[in-house]
Amino acid sequence: MGLSCGNPTAIASLKPGEVVLDLGAGGGFDCFIAGSKVGATGRVIGVDMTPEMIMKARRNVSTYTAQTGFSNVEFRLGEIENLPVADASVDVVISNCVLNLSPDKARVWREIARVLRTGGRVAVSDLALLRPLPEALRTDLEALVGCVAGAISVSEMRSLAEAAGLGSIELRPKPEYVDALTDWNDPLYQRIMQALPAGTRPSTFVVSLDVTARKN
Ligand SMILES: C[S@@+](CC[C@H](N)C(=O)[O-])C[C@H]1O[C@@H](n2cnc3c(N)ncnc32)[C@H](O)[C@@H]1O
């Protein structure tokens, strides 16, 4: 149902009536949370490029509607580099652990800026690098945190949002998220800890990052 690295709906300060777009919605977990926050007068669109995930998310809609009484969440098949969403039609773009997977992140940020209304905002959680992964540990660290192969640095993330014309950009690294993944009894984790440079831990290299921004 969910493979996340943060809680974008918690940092988005969603209000009733808003239109929310979730990039890489997966099974729809964040869309359903967003839907209950924006209520009957709001709308949530989840976009995902994987037909199986869209089918899964659509199957979850009936349970959501039965539980909340809202029919305000829809899922669209598409790529976040080419969003099936009209210009200036969205109040809030959210995304949870997806941007790092895109081969063209600059284009994703331009698409975010295109679909946002003036005054619209971004609330994204993703994985980002604080420093390059040690080559000898790259595969193991990637296996530990998942979804990190395409992660970029925190400063690159800022540059991409800026280049797309967004303002009020705030980046909050959250090392505790990666630390919480660690299981001392996991042989993979033990192997990583033995091989890490002295005084470092996985979150020295990769962190969960909350990104907020605004279209002015
Ligand atoms: C790690 S999962 C996260 C799913 C969901 N956001 C969550 O928190 O559970 C990544 C999702 O992004 C989708 N995805 C990856 N790259 C994408 C792209 N370029 N365009 C659209 N969807 C993409 C995948 O199909 C997958 O469902």
PDB file of C-alpha atoms in Angstrom, residues 4-118:
ATOM      1  CA  SER A   4       7.190   6.197   1.591  1.00  0.00           C
ATOM      2  CA  CYS A   5       9.987   8.285   3.036  1.00  0.00           C
ATOM      3  CA  GLY A   6       8.057  10.969   4.846  1.00  0.00           C
ATOM      4  CA  ASN A   7       4.635  12.446   5.425  1.00  0.00           C
ATOM      5  CA  PRO A   8       3.882  15.094   2.784  1.00  0.00           C
ATOM      6  CA  THR A   9       0.246  15.558   3.781  1.00  0.00           C
ATOM      7  CA  ALA A  10       1.409  16.531   7.278  1.00  0.00           C
ATOM      8  CA  ILE A  11       3.670  19.313   5.968  1.00  0.00           C
ATOM      9  CA  ALA A  12       1.220  20.509   3.309  1.00  0.00           C
ATOM     10  CA  SER A  13      -1.261  22.227   5.697  1.00  0.00           C
ATOM     11  CA  LEU A  14      -4.121  21.164   3.433  1.00  0.00           C
ATOM     12  CA  LYS A  15      -7.346  23.100   3.681  1.00  0.00           C
ATOM     13  CA  PRO A  16     -10.926  22.191   2.715  1.00  0.00           C
ATOM     14  CA  GLY A  17     -11.660  22.910  -0.940  1.00  0.00           C
ATOM     15  CA  GLU A  18      -8.086  22.624  -2.220  1.00  0.00           C
ATOM     16  CA  VAL A  19      -7.022  20.695  -5.331  1.00  0.00           C
ATOM     17  CA  VAL A  20      -4.119  18.349  -4.552  1.00  0.00           C
ATOM     18  CA  LEU A  21      -1.890  16.454  -6.996  1.00  0.00           C
ATOM     19  CA  ASP A  22       0.187  13.473  -5.790  1.00  0.00           C
ATOM     20  CA  LEU A  23       3.172  12.576  -7.996  1.00  0.00           C
ATOM     21  CA  GLY A  24       3.804   8.815  -8.060  1.00  0.00           C
ATOM     22  CA  ALA A  25       0.749   7.999  -5.993  1.00  0.00           C
ATOM     23  CA  GLY A  26       1.415   4.237  -5.745  1.00  0.00           C
ATOM     24  CA  GLY A  27      -1.461   2.519  -3.916  1.00  0.00           C
ATOM     25  CA  GLY A  28      -2.935   5.916  -3.078  1.00  0.00           C
ATOM     26  CA  PHE A  29      -2.161   6.128   0.648  1.00  0.00           C
ATOM     27  CA  ASP A  30      -1.318   9.868   0.680  1.00  0.00           C
ATOM     28  CA  CYS A  31      -4.156  10.688  -1.737  1.00  0.00           C
ATOM     29  CA  PHE A  32      -6.706   9.238   0.654  1.00  0.00           C
ATOM     30  CA  ILE A  33      -5.257  11.175   3.599  1.00  0.00           C
ATOM     31  CA  ALA A  34      -5.269  14.330   1.463  1.00  0.00           C
ATOM     32  CA  GLY A  35      -8.847  13.615   0.323  1.00  0.00           C
ATOM     33  CA  SER A  36     -10.175  13.525   3.859  1.00  0.00           C
ATOM     34  CA  LYS A  37      -8.414  16.845   4.589  1.00  0.00           C
ATOM     35  CA  VAL A  38      -9.670  18.766   1.537  1.00  0.00           C
ATOM     36  CA  GLY A  39     -13.189  17.342   2.011  1.00  0.00           C
ATOM     37  CA  ALA A  40     -16.203  17.266  -0.273  1.00  0.00           C
ATOM     38  CA  THR A  41     -15.366  20.600  -1.928  1.00  0.00           C
ATOM     39  CA  GLY A  42     -11.746  19.618  -2.614  1.00  0.00           C
ATOM     40  CA  ARG A  43     -10.226  17.193  -5.084  1.00  0.00           C
ATOM     41  CA  VAL A  44      -7.200  14.912  -5.195  1.00  0.00           C
ATOM     42  CA  ILE A  45      -5.519  13.570  -8.336  1.00  0.00           C
ATOM     43  CA  GLY A  46      -2.953  10.783  -8.020  1.00  0.00           C
ATOM     44  CA  VAL A  47      -0.642  10.192 -11.000  1.00  0.00           C
ATOM     45  CA  ASP A  48       1.418   7.031 -11.453  1.00  0.00           C
ATOM     46  CA  MET A  49       3.110   5.513 -14.501  1.00  0.00           C
ATOM     47  CA  THR A  50       2.554   1.880 -13.451  1.00  0.00           C
ATOM     48  CA  PRO A  51      -0.803   0.457 -14.601  1.00  0.00           C
ATOM     49  CA  GLU A  52      -0.768  -2.113 -11.773  1.00  0.00           C
ATOM     50  CA  MET A  53      -0.448   0.661  -9.156  1.00  0.00           C
ATOM     51  CA  ILE A  54      -3.220   2.691 -10.780  1.00  0.00           C
ATOM     52  CA  MET A  55      -5.475  -0.399 -10.716  1.00  0.00           C
ATOM     53  CA  LYS A  56      -4.602  -1.036  -7.078  1.00  0.00           C
ATOM     54  CA  ALA A  57      -5.241   2.596  -6.127  1.00  0.00           C
ATOM     55  CA  ARG A  58      -8.563   2.628  -7.990  1.00  0.00           C
ATOM     56  CA  ARG A  59      -9.615  -0.541  -6.154  1.00  0.00           C
ATOM     57  CA  ASN A  60      -8.946   1.281  -2.875  1.00  0.00           C
ATOM     58  CA  VAL A  61     -11.293   4.142  -3.780  1.00  0.00           C
ATOM     59  CA  SER A  62     -14.480   2.261  -2.879  1.00  0.00           C
ATOM     60  CA  THR A  63     -13.222   1.482   0.642  1.00  0.00           C
ATOM     61  CA  TYR A  64     -12.188   5.136   1.074  1.00  0.00           C
ATOM     62  CA  THR A  65     -15.572   6.380  -0.107  1.00  0.00           C
ATOM     63  CA  ALA A  66     -17.412   3.926   2.145  1.00  0.00           C
ATOM     64  CA  GLN A  67     -15.375   5.091   5.136  1.00  0.00           C
ATOM     65  CA  THR A  68     -15.412   8.857   4.509  1.00  0.00           C
ATOM     66  CA  GLY A  69     -18.435   9.513   2.300  1.00  0.00           C
ATOM     67  CA  PHE A  70     -16.177  11.476  -0.111  1.00  0.00           C
ATOM     68  CA  SER A  71     -15.804  10.823  -3.844  1.00  0.00           C
ATOM     69  CA  ASN A  72     -13.045  13.353  -4.343  1.00  0.00           C
ATOM     70  CA  VAL A  73     -10.019  11.158  -5.213  1.00  0.00           C
ATOM     71  CA  GLU A  74      -9.110  10.002  -8.747  1.00  0.00           C
ATOM     72  CA  PHE A  75      -6.073   8.272 -10.238  1.00  0.00           C
ATOM     73  CA  ARG A  76      -4.550   8.982 -13.661  1.00  0.00           C
ATOM     74  CA  LEU A  77      -2.016   6.890 -15.529  1.00  0.00           C
ATOM     75  CA  GLY A  78       0.909   9.052 -16.589  1.00  0.00           C
ATOM     76  CA  GLU A  79       4.474  10.146 -16.079  1.00  0.00           C
ATOM     77  CA  ILE A  80       5.469  12.876 -13.690  1.00  0.00           C
ATOM     78  CA  GLU A  81       7.754  14.248 -16.429  1.00  0.00           C
ATOM     79  CA  ASN A  82       4.658  14.821 -18.581  1.00  0.00           C
ATOM     80  CA  LEU A  83       1.771  15.304 -16.192  1.00  0.00           C
ATOM     81  CA  PRO A  84      -1.757  14.573 -17.472  1.00  0.00           C
ATOM     82  CA  VAL A  85      -2.943  17.689 -15.661  1.00  0.00           C
ATOM     83  CA  ALA A  86      -3.976  21.149 -16.956  1.00  0.00           C
ATOM     84  CA  ASP A  87      -1.850  24.277 -16.507  1.00  0.00           C
ATOM     85  CA  ALA A  88      -2.415  26.312 -13.321  1.00  0.00           C
ATOM     86  CA  SER A  89      -5.078  23.941 -11.987  1.00  0.00           C
ATOM     87  CA  VAL A  90      -3.568  22.671  -8.731  1.00  0.00           C
ATOM     88  CA  ASP A  91      -3.284  24.266  -5.259  1.00  0.00           C
ATOM     89  CA  VAL A  92      -0.842  21.775  -3.726  1.00  0.00           C
ATOM     90  CA  VAL A  93       1.589  19.254  -5.242  1.00  0.00           C
ATOM     91  CA  ILE A  94       2.572  16.457  -2.890  1.00  0.00           C
ATOM     92  CA  SER A  95       4.861  13.468  -3.493  1.00  0.00           C
ATOM     93  CA  ASN A  96       6.298  10.752  -1.319  1.00  0.00           C
ATOM     94  CA  CYS A  97       9.579   9.071  -2.223  1.00  0.00           C
ATOM     95  CA  VAL A  98       9.234   9.321  -6.005  1.00  0.00           C
ATOM     96  CA  LEU A  99      11.225  12.270  -7.378  1.00  0.00           C
ATOM     97  CA  ASN A 100      14.543  10.445  -6.864  1.00  0.00           C
ATOM     98  CA  LEU A 101      13.323   7.765  -9.287  1.00  0.00           C
ATOM     99  CA  SER A 102      12.893  10.158 -12.216  1.00  0.00           C
ATOM    100  CA  PRO A 103      15.561  10.199 -14.924  1.00  0.00           C
ATOM    101  CA  ASP A 104      14.689  13.860 -15.707  1.00  0.00           C
ATOM    102  CA  LYS A 105      14.178  15.688 -12.418  1.00  0.00           C
ATOM    103  CA  ALA A 106      14.515  19.176 -13.961  1.00  0.00           C
ATOM    104  CA  ARG A 107      11.555  18.376 -16.176  1.00  0.00           C
ATOM    105  CA  VAL A 108       9.522  17.120 -13.193  1.00  0.00           C
ATOM    106  CA  TRP A 109      10.114  20.428 -11.377  1.00  0.00           C
ATOM    107  CA  ARG A 110       9.090  22.392 -14.503  1.00  0.00           C
ATOM    108  CA  GLU A 111       5.925  20.288 -14.665  1.00  0.00           C
ATOM    109  CA  ILE A 112       5.215  21.021 -10.995  1.00  0.00           C
ATOM    110  CA  ALA A 113       5.542  24.766 -11.706  1.00  0.00           C
ATOM    111  CA  ARG A 114       3.302  24.464 -14.783  1.00  0.00           C
ATOM    112  CA  VAL A 115       0.372  22.768 -13.054  1.00  0.00           C
ATOM    113  CA  LEU A 116       0.442  24.937  -9.906  1.00  0.00           C
ATOM    114  CA  ARG A 117      -1.769  27.988  -9.637  1.00  0.00           C
ATOM    115  CA  THR A 118      -0.098  31.245  -8.643  1.00  0.00           C
TER     116      THR A 118
END
